[in-house]
């Protein structure tokens, strides 16, 4: 059952009970007032007539007219119940069916009760015994009035009361329904708006009529939820697109050496085996290409592991010793083509890091420096602290990077210009940046075309020691 109807029903029940209780109370109050009015009139009449009779007066001397107007009749009896006077001709027989006068005669005190004295009976009867002044004879003054008048008024009143209660009940139900409908109208609007929102409509928002009432607060909360969902969807879309691009680029990069390998293999199979010189050339090419493939696959694996948040093997290590090891390796691979030097710092520069990963990042930076520095150039490695943060930088006198390319060089598979030669697949810097970020650090680059570049790996000031995961750090 809709809330609107439940509210209306509850209201109807509550109002119905209140009206019923009020109605019954009012009825009882009016009935009691009407009946006690009748009884008071009768009592006053009996007492006043009794006074006249006691002092030797007759019934005629009492104010008959007033009595008749008030609808009161009076019967005067002697001690045996014989009627000696009456205001209306009632045909009442002494000692007949009614016992109120007898009660008064026996007790000598006024008595009251119900009797059938008039033709509109039942009547309220009040009997007062009196001793006549002088003779001392007993007289009983019996006054009465039919209840009928009061009852008729009560019936009229009940009819009006019932109609009033019925009308009030219907009005209040209608009012409750209209009120509930008006209060819940904004909910309908929200439902319609929400229903109209399709899957791609996360940018839409629900209408907020009054942000301060309950429904307004609910709608505002739903809108905030929609905003969060929209952002989450956008992030997911972006991640998916990045993943798709990554997979496409990876396949493309792997296809090139594969094509080359299968070409040389076919050549060997078809004729080159007969020519030892060409065969050696083909085998050398196949080994070179498969080496490229292996390093590409290793890079891809490193990136994937980083994406998955592989845990870091954290410990306190001297950056200078890492830099020195990387420099030695780079010097060996440069084969004297360029000069590679490491300027050791004054003292150890300790950092909380995963030694293997930082060594890998430093090697990538040094490999690039060697690759992109022409013969006779110079590469220098430096280690130190910048404002408390440990850093390792690699400066070369190489070809440099155009300014507009700088923001892109850390993207996966991005190469500045393949024609600059010596390039790899464009994954080295993405891996280095991932390593830096996994540690909570960054990589900065400064470069001038034709003059050289400086790459700086900056680690956070104080990294918690011991083992940890990427999630702990970020
Ligand atoms: P790659 O495997 O092609 O070297 P990287 O991700 O390591 O890929 O580098 C991205 C691009 O940035 C490279 O293609 C290269 O053009 C440029 N680059 C990186 N390091 C240097 C450097 N020291 N000097 C000049 N250019 C560089």
Coordinates of C-alpha atoms and ligand atoms in Angstrom, one line a residue:
X1 CA 0.0 0.0 0.0
X2 CA 1.5 3.4 -0.9
X3 CA 2.7 5.7 1.9
X4 CA 0.0 8.2 0.9
X5 CA -2.8 5.8 1.7
X6 CA -1.1 4.5 4.8
X7 CA -0.8 8.0 6.2
X8 CA -4.4 8.7 5.3
X9 CA -5.6 5.5 6.9
X10 CA -3.7 6.2 10.1
X11 CA -5.0 9.7 10.2
X12 CA -8.6 8.4 9.6
X13 CA -8.2 5.9 12.5
X14 CA -6.8 8.5 14.9
X15 CA -9.3 11.2 14.0
X16 CA -12.2 8.6 14.1
X17 CA -11.3 7.5 17.6
X18 CA -10.9 11.1 18.8
X19 CA -14.3 12.1 17.3
X20 CA -16.0 9.1 18.7
X21 CA -14.7 9.7 22.2
X22 CA -15.6 13.4 21.9
X23 CA -19.1 12.5 20.6
X24 CA -19.8 10.0 23.3
X25 CA -18.6 12.5 26.0
X26 CA -20.7 15.3 24.6
X27 CA -23.8 13.0 24.4
X28 CA -23.4 11.9 28.0
X29 CA -22.9 15.5 29.2
X30 CA -26.0 16.8 27.3
X31 CA -28.1 13.9 28.4
X32 CA -27.2 14.4 32.1
X33 CA -27.8 18.1 31.8
X34 CA -31.2 17.7 30.2
X35 CA -32.3 15.0 32.7
X36 CA -31.1 16.9 35.7
X37 CA -32.9 20.0 34.4
X38 CA -36.2 18.1 34.4
X39 CA -35.5 16.7 37.8
X40 CA -34.6 20.1 39.3
X41 CA -37.8 21.7 37.9
X42 CA -39.9 18.9 39.4
X43 CA -38.1 19.1 42.8
X44 CA -38.5 22.9 43.0
X45 CA -42.2 22.6 42.0
X46 CA -42.9 19.9 44.7
X47 CA -41.2 21.9 47.4
X48 CA -43.0 25.2 46.6
X49 CA -46.4 23.5 46.4
X50 CA -45.7 21.6 49.7
X51 CA -45.0 24.9 51.4
X52 CA -48.4 26.3 50.3
X53 CA -50.2 23.2 51.4
X54 CA -48.5 23.1 54.8
X55 CA -49.6 26.6 55.6
X56 CA -53.2 25.6 54.8
X57 CA -53.3 26.8 51.2
X58 CA -54.8 24.9 48.3
X59 CA -53.3 23.6 45.2
X60 CA -55.2 26.2 43.3
X61 CA -53.3 28.9 45.2
X62 CA -50.0 27.6 43.9
X63 CA -48.9 29.0 40.7
X64 CA -50.7 26.6 38.4
X65 CA -50.0 28.5 35.3
X66 CA -46.3 28.5 35.8
X67 CA -46.4 24.8 36.6
X68 CA -48.4 24.0 33.4
X69 CA -46.0 26.1 31.4
X70 CA -43.0 24.1 32.7
X71 CA -44.9 20.9 32.0
X72 CA -45.0 19.9 35.6
X73 CA -48.1 18.3 37.1
X74 CA -48.9 18.0 40.8
X75 CA -51.0 15.5 42.7
X76 CA -51.9 16.0 46.4
X77 CA -52.8 12.9 48.4
X78 CA -53.9 12.2 51.9
X79 CA -52.2 9.7 54.2
X80 CA -54.1 6.8 52.5
X81 CA -53.1 7.8 49.0
X82 CA -56.4 9.2 48.0
X83 CA -56.0 12.1 45.6
X84 CA -57.3 15.3 47.1
X85 CA -56.1 17.6 44.4
X86 CA -54.3 17.6 41.1
X87 CA -53.2 20.1 38.5
X88 CA -54.1 18.0 35.5
X89 CA -56.7 15.4 35.2
X90 CA -54.5 12.3 35.3
X91 CA -57.0 9.8 36.6
X92 CA -54.5 8.7 39.2
X93 CA -55.9 6.2 41.6
X94 CA -54.7 6.4 45.2
X95 CA -52.4 3.5 46.1
X96 CA -52.4 2.4 42.5
X97 CA -49.3 1.2 40.7
X98 CA -46.8 3.9 41.8
X99 CA -44.9 3.7 45.0
X100 CA -43.0 7.0 45.2
X101 CA -45.6 8.7 47.4
X102 CA -45.8 5.6 49.6
X103 CA -42.1 5.7 50.2
X104 CA -42.4 9.4 51.2
X105 CA -45.5 8.7 53.4
X106 CA -43.7 5.8 55.2
X107 CA -40.4 7.5 55.7
X108 CA -41.7 11.0 56.4
X109 CA -39.0 12.3 54.1
X110 CA -39.1 13.4 50.4
X111 CA -38.7 10.5 47.9
X112 CA -38.0 10.4 44.2
X113 CA -38.3 7.9 41.4
X114 CA -39.8 7.1 38.1
X115 CA -43.5 6.5 37.7
X116 CA -46.2 6.4 35.0
X117 CA -48.4 9.2 36.1
X118 CA -48.9 11.1 32.8
X119 CA -49.9 9.8 29.4
X120 CA -46.4 10.8 28.2
X121 CA -44.8 8.5 30.8
X122 CA -42.2 7.6 32.0
X123 CA -42.2 10.5 34.4
X124 CA -39.8 11.7 37.0
X125 CA -41.7 12.0 40.3
X126 CA -40.7 13.8 43.5
X127 CA -42.9 13.3 46.6
X128 CA -42.8 15.6 49.7
X129 CA -44.8 14.6 52.8
X130 CA -46.2 17.6 54.8
X131 CA -48.2 17.9 58.0
X132 CA -51.0 20.5 57.7
X133 CA -50.7 23.3 60.2
X134 CA -53.3 23.1 62.8
X135 CA -54.9 19.6 62.1
X136 CA -51.5 17.9 61.6
X137 CA -53.1 15.7 58.9
X138 CA -50.6 14.1 56.5
X139 CA -50.5 15.2 52.9
X140 CA -48.2 14.1 50.2
X141 CA -47.4 16.5 47.5
X142 CA -46.3 14.6 44.4
X143 CA -44.8 16.5 41.5
X144 CA -43.9 15.0 38.2
X145 CA -42.8 15.7 34.7
X146 CA -42.4 13.3 31.7
X147 CA -38.9 12.6 30.5
X148 CA -40.2 12.8 27.0
X149 CA -39.3 16.4 26.3
X150 CA -35.7 15.9 27.4
X151 CA -35.5 12.7 25.4
X152 CA -36.8 14.4 22.2
X153 CA -34.2 17.2 22.6
X154 CA -31.6 14.5 23.2
X155 CA -32.6 12.7 20.0
X156 CA -32.4 15.9 18.0
X157 CA -29.1 16.6 19.5
X158 CA -27.8 13.1 18.7
X159 CA -28.8 13.4 15.1
X160 CA -27.0 16.7 14.7
X161 CA -24.0 15.3 16.6
X162 CA -23.8 12.2 14.4
X163 CA -24.1 14.3 11.3
X164 CA -21.4 16.7 12.5
X165 CA -19.0 13.9 13.5
X166 CA -19.6 12.2 10.1
X167 CA -18.9 15.4 8.2
X168 CA -15.8 16.2 10.3
X169 CA -14.5 12.7 9.8
X170 CA -14.9 12.8 6.0
X171 CA -13.4 16.3 5.9
X172 CA -10.4 15.3 7.9
X173 CA -9.8 12.2 5.8
X174 CA -10.0 14.3 2.7
X175 CA -7.6 16.8 4.3
X176 CA -5.2 14.1 5.4
X177 CA -5.2 12.6 1.9
X178 CA -4.6 16.0 0.2
X179 CA -1.9 16.9 2.7
X180 CA -0.1 13.5 2.3
X181 CA -0.3 13.8 -1.5
X182 CA 1.1 17.3 -1.4
X183 CA 3.9 16.3 1.0
X184 CA 4.8 13.3 -1.2
X185 CA 4.6 15.0 -4.6
X186 CA 8.3 15.8 -4.7
X187 CA 9.0 12.1 -4.3
X188 CA 7.0 11.4 -7.4
X189 CA 9.0 14.0 -9.2
X190 CA 12.2 12.4 -8.1
X191 CA 10.9 9.0 -9.1
X192 CA 10.0 10.2 -12.6
X193 CA 13.3 12.0 -13.0
X194 CA 15.3 8.9 -11.8
X195 CA 13.2 6.7 -14.1
X196 CA 14.0 8.9 -17.1
X197 CA 17.8 8.6 -16.4
X198 CA 19.4 6.2 -18.7
X199 CA 22.7 4.3 -18.3
X200 CA 24.7 7.1 -19.8
X201 CA 22.9 9.9 -17.9
X202 CA 25.1 10.0 -14.9
X203 CA 25.8 13.6 -15.5
X204 CA 22.1 14.4 -14.9
X205 CA 20.9 15.4 -11.4
X206 CA 17.6 15.0 -9.6
X207 CA 15.5 18.2 -9.0
X208 CA 15.8 19.6 -5.5
X209 CA 12.7 21.7 -4.6
X210 CA 13.7 22.5 -1.0
X211 CA 17.1 21.4 0.1
X212 CA 16.2 21.9 3.8
X213 CA 13.3 19.4 4.1
X214 CA 13.6 15.6 4.3
X215 CA 13.0 15.0 0.7
X216 CA 15.4 17.8 -0.3
X217 CA 18.1 16.2 1.9
X218 CA 17.4 12.8 0.4
X219 CA 17.6 14.1 -3.2
X220 CA 20.8 16.1 -2.4
X221 CA 22.3 12.9 -1.0
X222 CA 21.3 10.9 -4.1
X223 CA 22.8 13.7 -6.2
X224 CA 26.1 13.5 -4.3
X225 CA 26.1 9.7 -4.8
X226 CA 25.5 10.2 -8.5
X227 CA 28.4 12.6 -8.7
X228 CA 30.6 10.0 -7.0
X229 CA 29.4 7.3 -9.3
X230 CA 30.0 9.6 -12.3
X231 CA 33.5 10.2 -11.2
X232 CA 34.1 6.5 -10.6
X233 CA 32.7 5.6 -14.0
X234 CA 34.9 8.2 -15.7
X235 CA 37.9 6.8 -13.9
X236 CA 37.0 3.3 -14.8
X237 CA 36.5 4.3 -18.5
X238 CA 39.8 6.0 -18.5
X239 CA 41.6 3.0 -16.9
X240 CA 39.9 0.7 -19.4
X241 CA 40.9 2.9 -22.3
X242 CA 44.5 3.1 -21.0
X243 CA 44.5 -0.7 -20.7
X244 CA 43.2 -1.2 -24.2
X245 CA 45.9 1.2 -25.5
X246 CA 48.5 -0.6 -23.5
X247 CA 47.5 -4.0 -24.8
X248 CA 47.3 -2.7 -28.4
X249 CA 50.8 -1.0 -28.1
X250 CA 52.3 -4.1 -26.5
X251 CA 51.0 -6.4 -29.2
X252 CA 52.3 -4.0 -31.8
X253 CA 55.7 -3.8 -30.2
X254 CA 56.0 -7.6 -29.9
X255 CA 54.9 -8.1 -33.5
X256 CA 57.8 -6.3 -35.0
X257 CA 60.6 -8.6 -33.6
X258 CA 58.4 -11.6 -34.2
X259 CA 58.0 -10.8 -37.9
X260 CA 61.7 -10.4 -38.2
X261 CA 62.4 -13.7 -36.4
X262 CA 60.0 -15.6 -38.5
X263 CA 61.4 -14.0 -41.6
X264 CA 65.0 -15.1 -40.8
X265 CA 63.7 -18.5 -39.8
X266 CA 62.0 -19.0 -43.1
X267 CA 65.1 -17.8 -44.9
X268 CA 67.2 -20.4 -43.0
X269 CA 64.6 -23.1 -43.7
X270 CA 64.5 -22.3 -47.4
X271 CA 68.1 -21.6 -48.5
X272 CA 70.3 -19.8 -46.1
X273 CA 71.6 -23.0 -44.4
X274 CA 73.6 -23.7 -47.5
X275 CA 75.4 -20.4 -47.1
X276 CA 77.2 -20.4 -43.7
X277 CA 77.9 -16.7 -43.8
X278 CA 74.2 -15.8 -44.4
X279 CA 73.1 -18.4 -41.9
X280 CA 75.3 -16.9 -39.2
X281 CA 73.9 -13.5 -40.0
X282 CA 70.3 -14.8 -39.7
X283 CA 71.0 -16.5 -36.4
X284 CA 72.6 -13.3 -35.0
X285 CA 69.6 -11.3 -36.1
X286 CA 67.2 -13.9 -34.5
X287 CA 69.2 -13.7 -31.2
X288 CA 69.1 -9.9 -31.3
X289 CA 65.4 -9.8 -32.0
X290 CA 64.5 -12.4 -29.3
X291 CA 66.7 -10.4 -26.9
X292 CA 64.6 -7.3 -27.6
X293 CA 61.5 -9.3 -27.1
X294 CA 62.7 -10.6 -23.8
X295 CA 63.6 -7.1 -22.5
X296 CA 60.2 -5.9 -23.8
X297 CA 58.3 -8.7 -22.0
X298 CA 60.3 -8.1 -18.8
X299 CA 59.4 -4.4 -19.0
X300 CA 55.8 -5.2 -19.5
X301 CA 55.9 -7.6 -16.5
X302 CA 57.6 -5.0 -14.3
X303 CA 54.8 -2.5 -15.2
X304 CA 52.0 -5.0 -14.6
X305 CA 53.5 -6.0 -11.2
X306 CA 53.7 -2.3 -10.3
X307 CA 50.1 -1.8 -11.4
X308 CA 49.0 -4.7 -9.2
X309 CA 50.7 -3.1 -6.2
X310 CA 53.5 -5.7 -5.7
X311 CA 54.9 -5.2 -2.2
X312 CA 58.1 -3.2 -1.7
X313 CA 61.0 -4.8 0.1
X314 CA 61.7 -1.7 2.2
X315 CA 64.9 -1.2 4.2
X316 CA 67.4 1.5 5.0
X317 CA 69.9 1.9 2.2
X318 CA 72.6 4.3 1.2
X319 CA 71.6 6.0 -2.1
X320 CA 75.3 6.6 -2.9
X321 CA 76.0 2.9 -3.0
X322 CA 73.1 2.3 -5.3
X323 CA 74.2 5.2 -7.6
X324 CA 77.7 3.9 -7.7
X325 CA 76.6 0.4 -8.7
X326 CA 74.4 1.8 -11.5
X327 CA 77.2 4.1 -12.7
X328 CA 79.6 1.2 -13.0
X329 CA 77.2 -0.8 -15.1
X330 CA 76.4 2.2 -17.3
X331 CA 80.1 2.9 -17.8
X332 CA 80.7 -0.7 -18.9
X333 CA 77.8 -0.5 -21.4
X334 CA 79.0 2.9 -22.7
X335 CA 82.3 1.2 -23.7
X336 CA 84.1 4.5 -23.6
X337 CA 81.8 6.2 -26.0
X338 CA 80.8 8.7 -23.3
X339 CA 82.2 9.5 -20.0
X340 CA 80.2 8.4 -17.0
X341 CA 81.1 9.8 -13.6
X342 CA 79.6 9.6 -10.1
X343 CA 80.3 12.4 -7.6
X344 CA 80.0 10.8 -4.2
X345 CA 78.3 13.0 -1.5
X346 CA 80.1 14.1 1.7
X347 CA 78.4 11.4 3.8
X348 CA 75.9 8.6 3.2
X349 CA 72.5 9.6 2.0
X350 CA 70.2 7.0 3.6
X351 CA 66.7 6.4 2.4
X352 CA 64.0 4.0 3.2
X353 CA 63.5 2.1 -0.1
X354 CA 63.5 -1.1 -2.0
X355 CA 67.1 -1.3 -3.1
X356 CA 66.5 -3.4 -6.2
X357 CA 63.7 -1.2 -7.5
X358 CA 65.7 2.0 -7.0
X359 CA 68.7 0.4 -8.7
X360 CA 66.4 -0.5 -11.6
X361 CA 65.1 3.1 -11.9
X362 CA 68.7 4.5 -11.7
X363 CA 69.8 2.1 -14.4
X364 CA 66.9 3.1 -16.7
X365 CA 67.9 6.8 -16.3
X366 CA 71.5 6.0 -17.0
X367 CA 70.7 3.7 -20.0
X368 CA 68.7 6.6 -21.5
X369 CA 71.5 9.0 -20.9
X370 CA 74.0 6.7 -22.6
X371 CA 71.5 6.1 -25.5
X372 CA 70.8 9.7 -26.1
X373 CA 74.2 11.2 -25.6
X374 CA 76.5 11.4 -28.7
X375 CA 80.0 10.2 -28.6
X376 CA 82.3 12.4 -26.5
X377 CA 79.5 13.5 -24.2
X378 CA 79.5 13.4 -20.4
X379 CA 77.1 11.8 -17.9
X380 CA 77.2 12.6 -14.2
X381 CA 75.3 11.0 -11.4
X382 CA 74.6 12.9 -8.2
X383 CA 73.1 11.9 -4.8
X384 CA 72.1 14.2 -2.0
X385 CA 69.2 15.8 -0.1
X386 CA 66.9 18.5 -1.2
X387 CA 65.1 20.0 1.8
X388 CA 65.4 16.7 3.7
X389 CA 64.3 14.6 0.7
X390 CA 66.9 12.2 -0.6
X391 CA 67.5 12.4 -4.4
X392 CA 69.4 10.7 -7.2
X393 CA 70.0 12.7 -10.4
X394 CA 71.4 11.8 -13.8
X395 CA 72.7 14.7 -16.0
X396 CA 73.9 14.2 -19.5
X397 CA 75.2 16.4 -22.3
X398 CA 72.9 14.6 -24.8
X399 CA 70.4 15.6 -27.5
X400 CA 67.8 16.9 -25.0
X401 CA 64.1 16.7 -25.3
X402 CA 61.8 19.4 -26.9
X403 CA 59.8 21.3 -24.3
X404 CA 56.4 20.2 -25.6
X405 CA 57.4 16.6 -25.3
X406 CA 58.4 16.7 -21.7
X407 CA 54.9 16.1 -20.2
X408 CA 54.5 13.0 -22.4
X409 CA 57.9 11.2 -22.0
X410 CA 56.7 9.2 -19.0
X411 CA 53.6 7.8 -20.8
X412 CA 53.8 4.2 -21.7
X413 CA 55.1 3.5 -25.2
X414 CA 55.8 7.2 -25.8
X415 CA 58.9 7.9 -27.8
X416 CA 59.9 11.4 -28.7
X417 CA 60.9 10.8 -32.2
X418 CA 61.8 7.2 -33.3
X419 CA 64.1 8.7 -35.9
X420 CA 66.4 9.9 -33.1
X421 CA 67.5 6.3 -33.1
X422 CA 68.7 4.0 -30.3
X423 CA 65.3 4.1 -28.7
X424 CA 63.6 1.2 -27.0
X425 CA 59.9 0.6 -26.8
X426 CA 59.2 3.7 -24.8
X427 CA 58.6 1.9 -21.5
X428 CA 61.8 2.8 -19.5
X429 CA 60.6 6.1 -18.1
X430 CA 57.1 4.8 -17.3
X431 CA 58.8 2.0 -15.2
X432 CA 61.1 4.5 -13.5
X433 CA 58.2 6.8 -12.6
X434 CA 56.1 3.9 -11.4
X435 CA 59.0 2.9 -9.0
X436 CA 59.3 6.5 -7.7
X437 CA 55.6 6.8 -7.1
X438 CA 55.4 3.4 -5.5
X439 CA 57.9 4.8 -3.0
X440 CA 55.7 7.9 -2.6
X441 CA 58.2 10.0 -4.6
X442 CA 58.5 11.6 -8.0
X443 CA 60.7 12.0 -11.0
X444 CA 61.5 15.5 -12.4
X445 CA 63.0 16.3 -15.7
X446 CA 64.8 19.4 -17.0
X447 CA 66.0 19.4 -20.6
X448 CA 67.2 21.6 -23.4
X449 CA 67.4 20.4 -27.0
X450 CA 71.1 20.1 -28.0
X451 CA 72.4 20.8 -24.5
X452 CA 71.3 17.9 -22.4
X453 CA 68.9 16.6 -19.8
X454 CA 68.7 16.1 -16.0
X455 CA 66.4 13.5 -14.5
X456 CA 66.0 13.6 -10.7
X457 CA 64.4 10.8 -8.7
X458 CA 63.1 12.3 -5.5
X459 CA 62.1 10.1 -2.5
X460 CA 59.9 11.3 0.3
X461 CA 61.5 12.8 3.4
X462 CA 60.8 10.0 5.8
X463 CA 59.4 6.7 4.7
X464 CA 58.4 4.2 7.3
X465 CA 61.0 1.5 7.6
X466 CA 60.5 -2.2 7.3
X467 CA 58.4 -4.1 4.7
X468 CA 55.4 -2.5 3.2
X469 CA 53.2 -2.3 0.2
X470 CA 52.3 0.4 -2.2
X471 CA 48.9 0.7 -0.6
X472 CA 50.6 1.5 2.7
X473 CA 52.6 4.3 1.2
X474 CA 50.0 6.1 -0.9
Ligands
LIG1 P1 62.9 4.5 -24.6 O1 62.8 3.0 -24.4 O2 62.4 4.9 -26.0 O3 64.1 5.1 -24.2 P2 61.8 5.8 -22.4 O4 60.5 5.7 -21.8 O5 62.9 5.5 -21.5 O6 61.7 5.0 -23.7 O7 61.9 7.3 -22.9 C1 60.9 7.9 -23.6 C2 61.5 8.9 -24.6 O8 62.1 10.0 -23.9 C3 62.6 8.4 -25.5 O9 62.0 7.9 -26.6 C4 63.5 9.5 -25.7 O10 63.2 10.2 -26.9 C5 63.3 10.5 -24.5 N1 64.4 10.4 -23.6 C6 64.5 9.7 -22.4 N2 65.7 10.0 -21.8 C7 66.3 10.9 -22.5 C8 67.6 11.6 -22.4 N3 68.4 11.4 -21.4 N4 67.9 12.5 -23.4 C9 67.1 12.7 -24.4 N5 65.9 12.1 -24.6 C10 65.5 11.2 -23.7

